[in-house]
Amino acid sequence: MEYTRLGRTGLSVSRTAFGALPIQRIPEAESTAILRAAYEAGVNFYDTANAYTDSEYKLGQALGDVRKNIVIATKTAPGDIETMERRLEQSLRMLKTDYIDIYQLHCAPKVYRPGEEDGIYDWLLRQKKAGTIRHIALTAHRITVAEEALESGLYDTLQYPFSVLAGEREIALVQRAAQLDIGFIAMKAMAGGLIRHPAVTFAFLRQYPQVVPIYGIQRMTELREWLALEENPPRWDEEMQRLAAEEKASLGGDFCRSCGYCMPCPQGIEIPNAARISLLMTRAPYQPYLTAEWQAKMQKIRNCTGCRRCTAHCPYSLEIPRLLREQLAWYENFCREHSAELG
């Protein structure tokens, strides 16, 4: 396992890190087995969040006895101080610890600063002084917020989407973080599961020694795939660059990254999957999406009222109602072409 220094935190973390959002979807026995296997393979950095239902609990159950050997990053949504106090207490209890290594403001809509009326940053400072948290950090989906956070000098790490699909502005963000010695945690390294070649993303990210990707893992096979790449790191050669160009071409433009900030939908539409159904069905076996259950889910798009709540909350400024209509038309056409296979 290769390790790197996470910016000015001084923490030495595994360059293959564990994104613990997906373990909320699997039974505890499975999550424990996967987390222990990751730990035994040398993975020492685990990212979770208070909002990820039972993810913190499962992480605490699996690795509470080796707490001193791992680095934990968790998150809380900015809000009133009383609620944040309660969430922090819950996180500590679930994680079976008395401190958080990296405490992140979750999907921050702005850069919080000392002395502001909301008191959020001042509260974080008090928690740091008390030793409850070690490093103040922030996660963002809007690049303007990410850029401002870096320049503010107030945050020890920044978590932001970064993958082989990155453009010049995102690459400049990573380079600026390195100049400022701020740890960069890469979320969405697989673009919400849409990138087809894990080796391409792995090789691309290894060009940036200060970048630590958190790979979302919910199956032992996924963990083994990342560990195999760690064991024999692929080179960022011409073939990798060719495959990367293919990924960019096929995912260029508007597509849903499945961050989920558009949810819940008042009409019950499962937006993160419905808005990218064509990508899901052409990049993986399509048969699971032809069931009566999935047909019913997609038909809910017809109930869209155009309230635009989803658009207002989308960090990528996607025109979600339009995307949903386009995806429904594509899906219905696909179903007609595969009518013999419909469940």
mmCIF file of C-alpha atoms in Angstrom:
data_model
loop_
_atom_site.group_PDB
_atom_site.id
_atom_site.type_symbol
_atom_site.label_atom_id
_atom_site.label_comp_id
_atom_site.label_asym_id
_atom_site.label_seq_id
_atom_site.Cartn_x
_atom_site.Cartn_y
_atom_site.Cartn_z
ATOM 1 C CA MET A 1 0.000 0.000 0.000
ATOM 2 C CA GLU A 2 1.297 3.441 -0.934
ATOM 3 C CA TYR A 3 0.795 6.362 1.458
ATOM 4 C CA THR A 4 0.918 10.119 1.060
ATOM 5 C CA ARG A 5 0.932 13.189 3.280
ATOM 6 C CA LEU A 6 -2.510 14.814 3.353
ATOM 7 C CA GLY A 7 -1.386 18.392 3.031
ATOM 8 C CA ARG A 8 -0.788 20.471 6.123
ATOM 9 C CA THR A 9 -2.694 18.006 8.297
ATOM 10 C CA GLY A 10 0.532 16.008 8.317
ATOM 11 C CA LEU A 11 -1.520 12.814 8.285
ATOM 12 C CA SER A 12 -0.057 9.884 6.375
ATOM 13 C CA VAL A 13 -2.966 8.254 4.528
ATOM 14 C CA SER A 14 -3.320 5.404 2.067
ATOM 15 C CA ARG A 15 -3.629 6.606 -1.511
ATOM 16 C CA THR A 16 -6.396 4.074 -1.955
ATOM 17 C CA ALA A 17 -8.952 5.340 0.551
ATOM 18 C CA PHE A 18 -12.343 3.914 1.497
ATOM 19 C CA GLY A 19 -15.502 5.840 0.674
ATOM 20 C CA ALA A 20 -18.051 4.510 3.153
ATOM 21 C CA LEU A 21 -21.261 5.901 1.650
ATOM 22 C CA PRO A 22 -22.177 2.622 -0.132
ATOM 23 C CA ILE A 23 -21.905 0.400 2.953
ATOM 24 C CA GLN A 24 -25.224 1.803 4.153
ATOM 25 C CA ARG A 25 -26.807 -0.349 1.422
ATOM 26 C CA ILE A 26 -25.490 -3.711 2.641
ATOM 27 C CA PRO A 27 -25.945 -5.857 5.775
ATOM 28 C CA GLU A 28 -23.620 -5.228 8.700
ATOM 29 C CA ALA A 29 -21.925 -8.612 8.409
ATOM 30 C CA GLU A 30 -20.897 -7.790 4.831
ATOM 31 C CA SER A 31 -19.734 -4.276 5.650
ATOM 32 C CA THR A 32 -17.660 -5.573 8.559
ATOM 33 C CA ALA A 33 -15.966 -8.163 6.371
ATOM 34 C CA ILE A 34 -15.162 -5.585 3.676
ATOM 35 C CA LEU A 35 -13.905 -2.965 6.120
ATOM 36 C CA ARG A 36 -11.694 -5.458 7.955
ATOM 37 C CA ALA A 37 -10.280 -6.722 4.659
ATOM 38 C CA ALA A 38 -9.501 -3.137 3.631
ATOM 39 C CA TYR A 39 -7.803 -2.438 6.968
ATOM 40 C CA GLU A 40 -5.748 -5.620 6.816
ATOM 41 C CA ALA A 41 -4.628 -4.683 3.291
ATOM 42 C CA GLY A 42 -3.267 -1.356 4.574
ATOM 43 C CA VAL A 43 -6.153 1.042 3.886
ATOM 44 C CA ASN A 44 -6.045 3.524 6.771
ATOM 45 C CA PHE A 45 -8.264 6.392 5.546
ATOM 46 C CA TYR A 46 -12.072 6.138 5.767
ATOM 47 C CA ASP A 47 -14.566 8.795 4.711
ATOM 48 C CA THR A 48 -18.170 8.776 5.903
ATOM 49 C CA ALA A 49 -20.900 11.248 6.953
ATOM 50 C CA ASN A 50 -23.566 11.716 9.560
ATOM 51 C CA ALA A 51 -26.111 11.803 6.717
ATOM 52 C CA TYR A 52 -25.150 8.336 5.408
ATOM 53 C CA THR A 53 -27.748 6.563 7.597
ATOM 54 C CA ASP A 54 -25.847 3.759 9.388
ATOM 55 C CA SER A 55 -22.469 4.155 7.659
ATOM 56 C CA GLU A 56 -20.773 5.661 10.717
ATOM 57 C CA TYR A 57 -22.227 2.923 12.932
ATOM 58 C CA LYS A 58 -20.950 0.163 10.639
ATOM 59 C CA LEU A 59 -17.528 1.762 10.467
ATOM 60 C CA GLY A 60 -17.370 1.992 14.245
ATOM 61 C CA GLN A 61 -18.489 -1.598 14.690
ATOM 62 C CA ALA A 62 -15.909 -2.903 12.232
ATOM 63 C CA LEU A 63 -12.891 -0.785 13.130
ATOM 64 C CA GLY A 64 -13.537 0.635 16.598
ATOM 65 C CA ASP A 65 -10.903 -1.645 18.096
ATOM 66 C CA VAL A 66 -8.184 -0.290 15.765
ATOM 67 C CA ARG A 67 -9.240 3.348 15.964
ATOM 68 C CA LYS A 68 -5.724 4.571 16.791
ATOM 69 C CA ASN A 69 -4.423 3.076 13.531
ATOM 70 C CA ILE A 70 -6.864 4.741 11.147
ATOM 71 C CA VAL A 71 -7.794 8.225 9.950
ATOM 72 C CA ILE A 72 -11.503 9.058 9.945
ATOM 73 C CA ALA A 73 -13.121 11.842 7.978
ATOM 74 C CA THR A 74 -16.794 12.468 8.541
ATOM 75 C CA LYS A 75 -19.195 15.267 7.643
ATOM 76 C CA THR A 76 -22.058 17.353 8.917
ATOM 77 C CA ALA A 77 -24.355 19.684 7.031
ATOM 78 C CA PRO A 78 -24.005 23.346 8.073
ATOM 79 C CA GLY A 79 -26.953 24.376 10.212
ATOM 80 C CA ASP A 80 -27.919 25.708 13.601
ATOM 81 C CA ILE A 81 -25.351 25.083 16.314
ATOM 82 C CA GLU A 82 -27.653 22.961 18.480
ATOM 83 C CA THR A 83 -28.270 20.549 15.601
ATOM 84 C CA MET A 84 -24.576 20.412 14.733
ATOM 85 C CA GLU A 85 -23.736 19.657 18.373
ATOM 86 C CA ARG A 86 -26.182 16.776 18.342
ATOM 87 C CA ARG A 87 -24.832 15.392 15.064
ATOM 88 C CA LEU A 88 -21.233 15.556 16.275
ATOM 89 C CA GLU A 89 -22.132 13.715 19.471
ATOM 90 C CA GLN A 90 -23.904 11.068 17.399
ATOM 91 C CA SER A 91 -20.925 10.712 15.050
ATOM 92 C CA LEU A 92 -18.536 10.203 17.945
ATOM 93 C CA ARG A 93 -20.827 7.605 19.494
ATOM 94 C CA MET A 94 -21.414 5.725 16.247
ATOM 95 C CA LEU A 95 -17.725 5.751 15.304
ATOM 96 C CA LYS A 96 -16.677 4.612 18.798
ATOM 97 C CA THR A 97 -14.188 7.419 19.201
ATOM 98 C CA ASP A 98 -13.655 10.604 21.184
ATOM 99 C CA TYR A 99 -12.235 12.616 18.285
ATOM 100 C CA ILE A 100 -12.668 13.077 14.533
ATOM 101 C CA ASP A 101 -9.494 13.457 12.477
ATOM 102 C CA ILE A 102 -11.081 15.479 9.661
ATOM 103 C CA TYR A 103 -14.448 17.120 10.289
ATOM 104 C CA GLN A 104 -16.006 18.398 7.080
ATOM 105 C CA LEU A 105 -18.873 20.784 6.393
ATOM 106 C CA HIS A 106 -20.968 18.653 4.046
ATOM 107 C CA CYS A 107 -21.689 20.107 0.581
ATOM 108 C CA ALA A 108 -21.071 23.620 1.842
ATOM 109 C CA PRO A 109 -23.106 26.218 -0.086
ATOM 110 C CA LYS A 110 -20.597 28.925 0.895
ATOM 111 C CA VAL A 111 -17.280 29.426 2.639
ATOM 112 C CA TYR A 112 -17.915 29.852 6.353
ATOM 113 C CA ARG A 113 -15.612 32.250 8.180
ATOM 114 C CA PRO A 114 -14.840 33.317 11.761
ATOM 115 C CA GLY A 115 -17.033 35.981 13.287
ATOM 116 C CA GLU A 116 -20.068 35.354 11.095
ATOM 117 C CA GLU A 117 -23.553 35.631 12.550
ATOM 118 C CA ASP A 118 -24.346 31.943 12.065
ATOM 119 C CA GLY A 119 -21.403 31.051 14.337
ATOM 120 C CA ILE A 120 -20.597 27.866 12.389
ATOM 121 C CA TYR A 121 -16.863 28.388 11.922
ATOM 122 C CA ASP A 122 -16.457 29.700 15.451
ATOM 123 C CA TRP A 123 -18.163 26.534 16.727
ATOM 124 C CA LEU A 124 -15.717 24.415 14.715
ATOM 125 C CA LEU A 125 -12.829 26.320 16.285
ATOM 126 C CA ARG A 126 -14.212 25.605 19.753
ATOM 127 C CA GLN A 127 -14.473 21.907 18.939
ATOM 128 C CA LYS A 128 -10.916 21.894 17.660
ATOM 129 C CA LYS A 129 -9.652 23.620 20.792
ATOM 130 C CA ALA A 130 -11.477 21.021 22.904
ATOM 131 C CA GLY A 131 -9.816 18.206 20.919
ATOM 132 C CA THR A 132 -13.105 16.790 19.638
ATOM 133 C CA ILE A 133 -12.018 17.433 16.071
ATOM 134 C CA ARG A 134 -8.461 17.634 14.817
ATOM 135 C CA HIS A 135 -8.833 19.375 11.434
ATOM 136 C CA ILE A 136 -11.514 21.665 10.001
ATOM 137 C CA ALA A 137 -12.471 20.822 6.439
ATOM 138 C CA LEU A 138 -15.086 21.315 3.772
ATOM 139 C CA THR A 139 -16.684 19.403 0.914
ATOM 140 C CA ALA A 140 -18.064 21.213 -2.121
ATOM 141 C CA HIS A 141 -19.749 20.455 -5.425
ATOM 142 C CA ARG A 142 -19.576 23.999 -6.763
ATOM 143 C CA ILE A 143 -16.129 24.945 -8.021
ATOM 144 C CA THR A 144 -16.546 28.587 -7.014
ATOM 145 C CA VAL A 145 -16.994 27.495 -3.393
ATOM 146 C CA ALA A 146 -14.031 25.123 -3.671
ATOM 147 C CA GLU A 147 -11.771 27.838 -5.075
ATOM 148 C CA GLU A 148 -12.788 30.325 -2.395
ATOM 149 C CA ALA A 149 -12.262 27.735 0.341
ATOM 150 C CA LEU A 150 -8.688 27.146 -0.790
ATOM 151 C CA GLU A 151 -7.855 30.837 -0.918
ATOM 152 C CA SER A 152 -9.442 31.511 2.476
ATOM 153 C CA GLY A 153 -6.780 29.450 4.255
ATOM 154 C CA LEU A 154 -9.426 28.377 6.774
ATOM 155 C CA TYR A 155 -9.729 24.705 5.814
ATOM 156 C CA ASP A 156 -7.102 21.981 6.180
ATOM 157 C CA THR A 157 -8.559 19.766 3.465
ATOM 158 C CA LEU A 158 -10.927 20.188 0.540
ATOM 159 C CA GLN A 159 -13.100 17.410 -0.838
ATOM 160 C CA TYR A 160 -14.274 17.971 -4.406
ATOM 161 C CA PRO A 161 -15.229 15.809 -7.433
ATOM 162 C CA PHE A 162 -12.103 14.912 -9.391
ATOM 163 C CA SER A 163 -11.685 12.172 -11.962
ATOM 164 C CA VAL A 164 -10.397 11.478 -15.438
ATOM 165 C CA LEU A 165 -13.243 13.693 -16.688
ATOM 166 C CA ALA A 166 -11.681 16.770 -15.076
ATOM 167 C CA GLY A 167 -11.216 19.891 -17.136
ATOM 168 C CA GLU A 168 -8.567 22.606 -16.929
ATOM 169 C CA ARG A 169 -10.318 24.443 -14.093
ATOM 170 C CA GLU A 170 -10.514 21.327 -11.910
ATOM 171 C CA ILE A 171 -6.876 20.472 -12.592
ATOM 172 C CA ALA A 172 -5.914 24.040 -11.683
ATOM 173 C CA LEU A 173 -7.853 23.592 -8.420
ATOM 174 C CA VAL A 174 -5.791 20.511 -7.553
ATOM 175 C CA GLN A 175 -2.551 22.281 -8.421
ATOM 176 C CA ARG A 176 -3.506 25.278 -6.290
ATOM 177 C CA ALA A 177 -4.273 22.996 -3.338
ATOM 178 C CA ALA A 178 -0.763 21.559 -3.682
ATOM 179 C CA GLN A 179 0.765 25.058 -3.739
ATOM 180 C CA LEU A 180 -1.131 25.966 -0.566
ATOM 181 C CA ASP A 181 -0.347 22.605 1.092
ATOM 182 C CA ILE A 182 -4.054 21.851 1.536
ATOM 183 C CA GLY A 183 -5.045 18.195 1.404
ATOM 184 C CA PHE A 184 -7.210 17.315 -1.590
ATOM 185 C CA ILE A 185 -9.734 14.486 -1.198
ATOM 186 C CA ALA A 186 -11.175 13.377 -4.532
ATOM 187 C CA MET A 187 -14.830 12.360 -4.495
ATOM 188 C CA LYS A 188 -16.706 10.952 -7.493
ATOM 189 C CA ALA A 189 -13.505 9.400 -8.827
ATOM 190 C CA MET A 190 -15.699 7.062 -10.889
ATOM 191 C CA ALA A 191 -18.247 9.796 -11.758
ATOM 192 C CA GLY A 192 -20.960 8.135 -9.729
ATOM 193 C CA GLY A 193 -20.182 4.705 -11.200
ATOM 194 C CA LEU A 194 -20.353 5.783 -14.864
ATOM 195 C CA ILE A 195 -16.648 5.521 -15.740
ATOM 196 C CA ARG A 196 -16.152 2.082 -17.254
ATOM 197 C CA HIS A 197 -12.429 1.621 -16.686
ATOM 198 C CA PRO A 198 -11.258 1.824 -13.046
ATOM 199 C CA ALA A 199 -7.640 1.493 -14.169
ATOM 200 C CA VAL A 200 -7.958 4.697 -16.196
ATOM 201 C CA THR A 201 -9.143 6.735 -13.224
ATOM 202 C CA PHE A 202 -6.516 5.093 -11.003
ATOM 203 C CA ALA A 203 -3.670 5.925 -13.408
ATOM 204 C CA PHE A 204 -4.948 9.461 -13.970
ATOM 205 C CA LEU A 205 -5.188 10.259 -10.257
ATOM 206 C CA ARG A 206 -1.744 8.812 -9.506
ATOM 207 C CA GLN A 207 -0.271 11.725 -11.467
ATOM 208 C CA TYR A 208 -1.178 13.930 -8.501
ATOM 209 C CA PRO A 209 0.672 12.760 -5.349
ATOM 210 C CA GLN A 210 -1.317 15.044 -3.043
ATOM 211 C CA VAL A 211 -4.724 13.789 -4.266
ATOM 212 C CA VAL A 212 -6.395 11.079 -2.183
ATOM 213 C CA PRO A 213 -9.383 9.476 -3.914
ATOM 214 C CA ILE A 214 -12.098 7.920 -1.772
ATOM 215 C CA TYR A 215 -13.437 4.998 -3.772
ATOM 216 C CA GLY A 216 -17.020 4.101 -2.855
ATOM 217 C CA ILE A 217 -17.045 0.390 -2.018
ATOM 218 C CA GLN A 218 -19.939 -1.918 -1.212
ATOM 219 C CA ARG A 219 -18.727 -5.279 -2.569
ATOM 220 C CA MET A 220 -15.673 -7.351 -1.758
ATOM 221 C CA THR A 221 -14.999 -7.675 -5.493
ATOM 222 C CA GLU A 222 -14.767 -3.881 -5.765
ATOM 223 C CA LEU A 223 -12.284 -3.714 -2.909
ATOM 224 C CA ARG A 224 -10.178 -6.450 -4.469
ATOM 225 C CA GLU A 225 -10.145 -4.610 -7.792
ATOM 226 C CA TRP A 226 -8.755 -1.440 -6.191
ATOM 227 C CA LEU A 227 -6.238 -3.423 -4.148
ATOM 228 C CA ALA A 228 -5.065 -5.213 -7.292
ATOM 229 C CA LEU A 229 -4.496 -1.841 -8.968
ATOM 230 C CA GLU A 230 -2.620 -0.699 -5.868
ATOM 231 C CA GLU A 231 -0.450 -3.803 -6.073
ATOM 232 C CA ASN A 232 0.347 -3.226 -9.759
ATOM 233 C CA PRO A 233 -0.306 0.456 -10.511
ATOM 234 C CA PRO A 234 -1.096 1.072 -14.200
ATOM 235 C CA ARG A 235 0.893 3.753 -15.993
ATOM 236 C CA TRP A 236 -0.679 6.877 -17.470
ATOM 237 C CA ASP A 237 0.449 5.873 -20.962
ATOM 238 C CA GLU A 238 -0.950 6.405 -24.460
ATOM 239 C CA GLU A 239 -3.473 3.589 -24.111
ATOM 240 C CA MET A 240 -4.790 4.988 -20.842
ATOM 241 C CA GLN A 241 -5.046 8.425 -22.380
ATOM 242 C CA ARG A 242 -6.951 6.999 -25.349
ATOM 243 C CA LEU A 243 -9.452 5.303 -23.043
ATOM 244 C CA ALA A 244 -9.746 8.509 -21.026
ATOM 245 C CA ALA A 245 -10.583 10.426 -24.200
ATOM 246 C CA GLU A 246 -13.310 7.881 -24.934
ATOM 247 C CA GLU A 247 -14.765 8.325 -21.461
ATOM 248 C CA LYS A 248 -14.761 12.110 -21.845
ATOM 249 C CA ALA A 249 -16.393 11.921 -25.255
ATOM 250 C CA SER A 250 -19.150 9.582 -24.087
ATOM 251 C CA LEU A 251 -19.857 11.513 -20.868
ATOM 252 C CA GLY A 252 -19.284 15.006 -22.149
ATOM 253 C CA GLY A 253 -21.926 17.630 -21.550
ATOM 254 C CA ASP A 254 -24.870 17.299 -19.196
ATOM 255 C CA PHE A 255 -25.037 14.138 -17.147
ATOM 256 C CA CYS A 256 -26.108 13.334 -13.612
ATOM 257 C CA ARG A 257 -23.265 12.488 -11.198
ATOM 258 C CA SER A 258 -25.707 10.889 -8.740
ATOM 259 C CA CYS A 259 -24.761 13.150 -5.836
ATOM 260 C CA GLY A 260 -28.376 13.042 -4.620
ATOM 261 C CA TYR A 261 -28.702 16.679 -3.570
ATOM 262 C CA CYS A 262 -31.806 16.958 -5.771
ATOM 263 C CA MET A 263 -33.659 14.557 -3.499
ATOM 264 C CA PRO A 264 -36.266 14.043 -2.243
ATOM 265 C CA CYS A 265 -38.541 14.745 -5.192
ATOM 266 C CA PRO A 266 -42.079 15.835 -4.188
ATOM 267 C CA GLN A 267 -43.457 13.505 -6.884
ATOM 268 C CA GLY A 268 -41.406 10.514 -5.772
ATOM 269 C CA ILE A 269 -39.180 10.469 -8.853
ATOM 270 C CA GLU A 270 -35.886 8.654 -8.243
ATOM 271 C CA ILE A 271 -33.953 11.458 -9.922
ATOM 272 C CA PRO A 272 -30.310 10.287 -9.557
ATOM 273 C CA ASN A 273 -31.013 7.094 -11.505
ATOM 274 C CA ALA A 274 -33.885 8.254 -13.721
ATOM 275 C CA ALA A 275 -31.885 11.241 -14.987
ATOM 276 C CA ARG A 276 -29.077 8.987 -16.247
ATOM 277 C CA ILE A 277 -30.885 5.756 -17.088
ATOM 278 C CA SER A 278 -29.467 5.643 -20.633
ATOM 279 C CA LEU A 279 -25.914 5.751 -19.265
ATOM 280 C CA LEU A 280 -26.633 3.083 -16.665
ATOM 281 C CA MET A 281 -28.212 0.760 -19.229
ATOM 282 C CA THR A 282 -25.484 1.140 -21.852
ATOM 283 C CA ARG A 283 -22.539 0.834 -19.441
ATOM 284 C CA ALA A 284 -23.723 -2.227 -17.522
ATOM 285 C CA PRO A 285 -26.154 -5.123 -18.092
ATOM 286 C CA TYR A 286 -29.464 -3.501 -18.993
ATOM 287 C CA GLN A 287 -31.799 -6.358 -18.047
ATOM 288 C CA PRO A 288 -32.239 -5.291 -14.384
ATOM 289 C CA TYR A 289 -33.781 -2.023 -15.624
ATOM 290 C CA LEU A 290 -36.487 -3.708 -17.707
ATOM 291 C CA THR A 291 -38.499 -4.976 -14.758
ATOM 292 C CA ALA A 292 -42.057 -3.860 -14.031
ATOM 293 C CA GLU A 293 -40.689 -2.086 -10.948
ATOM 294 C CA TRP A 294 -38.295 0.005 -13.009
ATOM 295 C CA GLN A 295 -40.919 0.752 -15.635
ATOM 296 C CA ALA A 296 -43.156 2.123 -12.880
ATOM 297 C CA LYS A 297 -40.285 4.226 -11.502
ATOM 298 C CA MET A 298 -39.606 5.772 -14.885
ATOM 299 C CA GLN A 299 -43.291 6.523 -15.495
ATOM 300 C CA LYS A 300 -43.267 8.731 -12.398
ATOM 301 C CA ILE A 301 -41.406 11.258 -14.540
ATOM 302 C CA ARG A 302 -44.784 12.032 -16.152
ATOM 303 C CA ASN A 303 -45.864 13.440 -12.779
ATOM 304 C CA CYS A 304 -43.129 16.087 -12.807
ATOM 305 C CA THR A 305 -44.738 19.472 -12.147
ATOM 306 C CA GLY A 306 -41.695 21.490 -13.119
ATOM 307 C CA CYS A 307 -41.348 22.877 -9.588
ATOM 308 C CA ARG A 308 -37.589 23.081 -10.207
ATOM 309 C CA ARG A 309 -36.702 22.244 -6.612
ATOM 310 C CA CYS A 310 -34.235 19.718 -8.033
ATOM 311 C CA THR A 311 -32.630 22.263 -10.340
ATOM 312 C CA ALA A 312 -32.217 24.747 -7.498
ATOM 313 C CA HIS A 313 -30.318 22.153 -5.449
ATOM 314 C CA CYS A 314 -28.207 20.684 -8.277
ATOM 315 C CA PRO A 315 -24.537 21.666 -7.749
ATOM 316 C CA TYR A 316 -23.894 21.131 -11.477
ATOM 317 C CA SER A 317 -26.752 23.441 -12.571
ATOM 318 C CA LEU A 318 -28.344 20.700 -14.655
ATOM 319 C CA GLU A 319 -31.716 21.327 -16.274
ATOM 320 C CA ILE A 320 -33.147 18.271 -14.532
ATOM 321 C CA PRO A 321 -36.802 18.398 -15.733
ATOM 322 C CA ARG A 322 -35.543 18.433 -19.336
ATOM 323 C CA LEU A 323 -33.074 15.630 -18.646
ATOM 324 C CA LEU A 324 -35.833 13.529 -17.084
ATOM 325 C CA ARG A 325 -38.114 13.963 -20.089
ATOM 326 C CA GLU A 326 -35.306 13.058 -22.481
ATOM 327 C CA GLN A 327 -34.380 9.999 -20.438
ATOM 328 C CA LEU A 328 -37.999 8.817 -20.300
ATOM 329 C CA ALA A 329 -38.298 9.086 -24.095
ATOM 330 C CA TRP A 330 -35.045 7.125 -24.489
ATOM 331 C CA TYR A 331 -36.177 4.494 -21.980
ATOM 332 C CA GLU A 332 -39.580 3.973 -23.584
ATOM 333 C CA ASN A 333 -37.966 3.572 -26.997
ATOM 334 C CA PHE A 334 -35.478 1.081 -25.577
ATOM 335 C CA CYS A 335 -38.315 -0.887 -23.964
ATOM 336 C CA ARG A 336 -40.189 -1.029 -27.268
ATOM 337 C CA GLU A 337 -37.077 -2.400 -28.989
ATOM 338 C CA HIS A 338 -36.679 -5.036 -26.248
ATOM 339 C CA SER A 339 -40.356 -5.792 -25.647
ATOM 340 C CA ALA A 340 -39.725 -9.531 -25.661
ATOM 341 C CA GLU A 341 -37.488 -9.172 -22.598
ATOM 342 C CA LEU A 342 -39.776 -7.014 -20.476
ATOM 343 C CA GLY A 343 -40.483 -8.259 -16.979
#
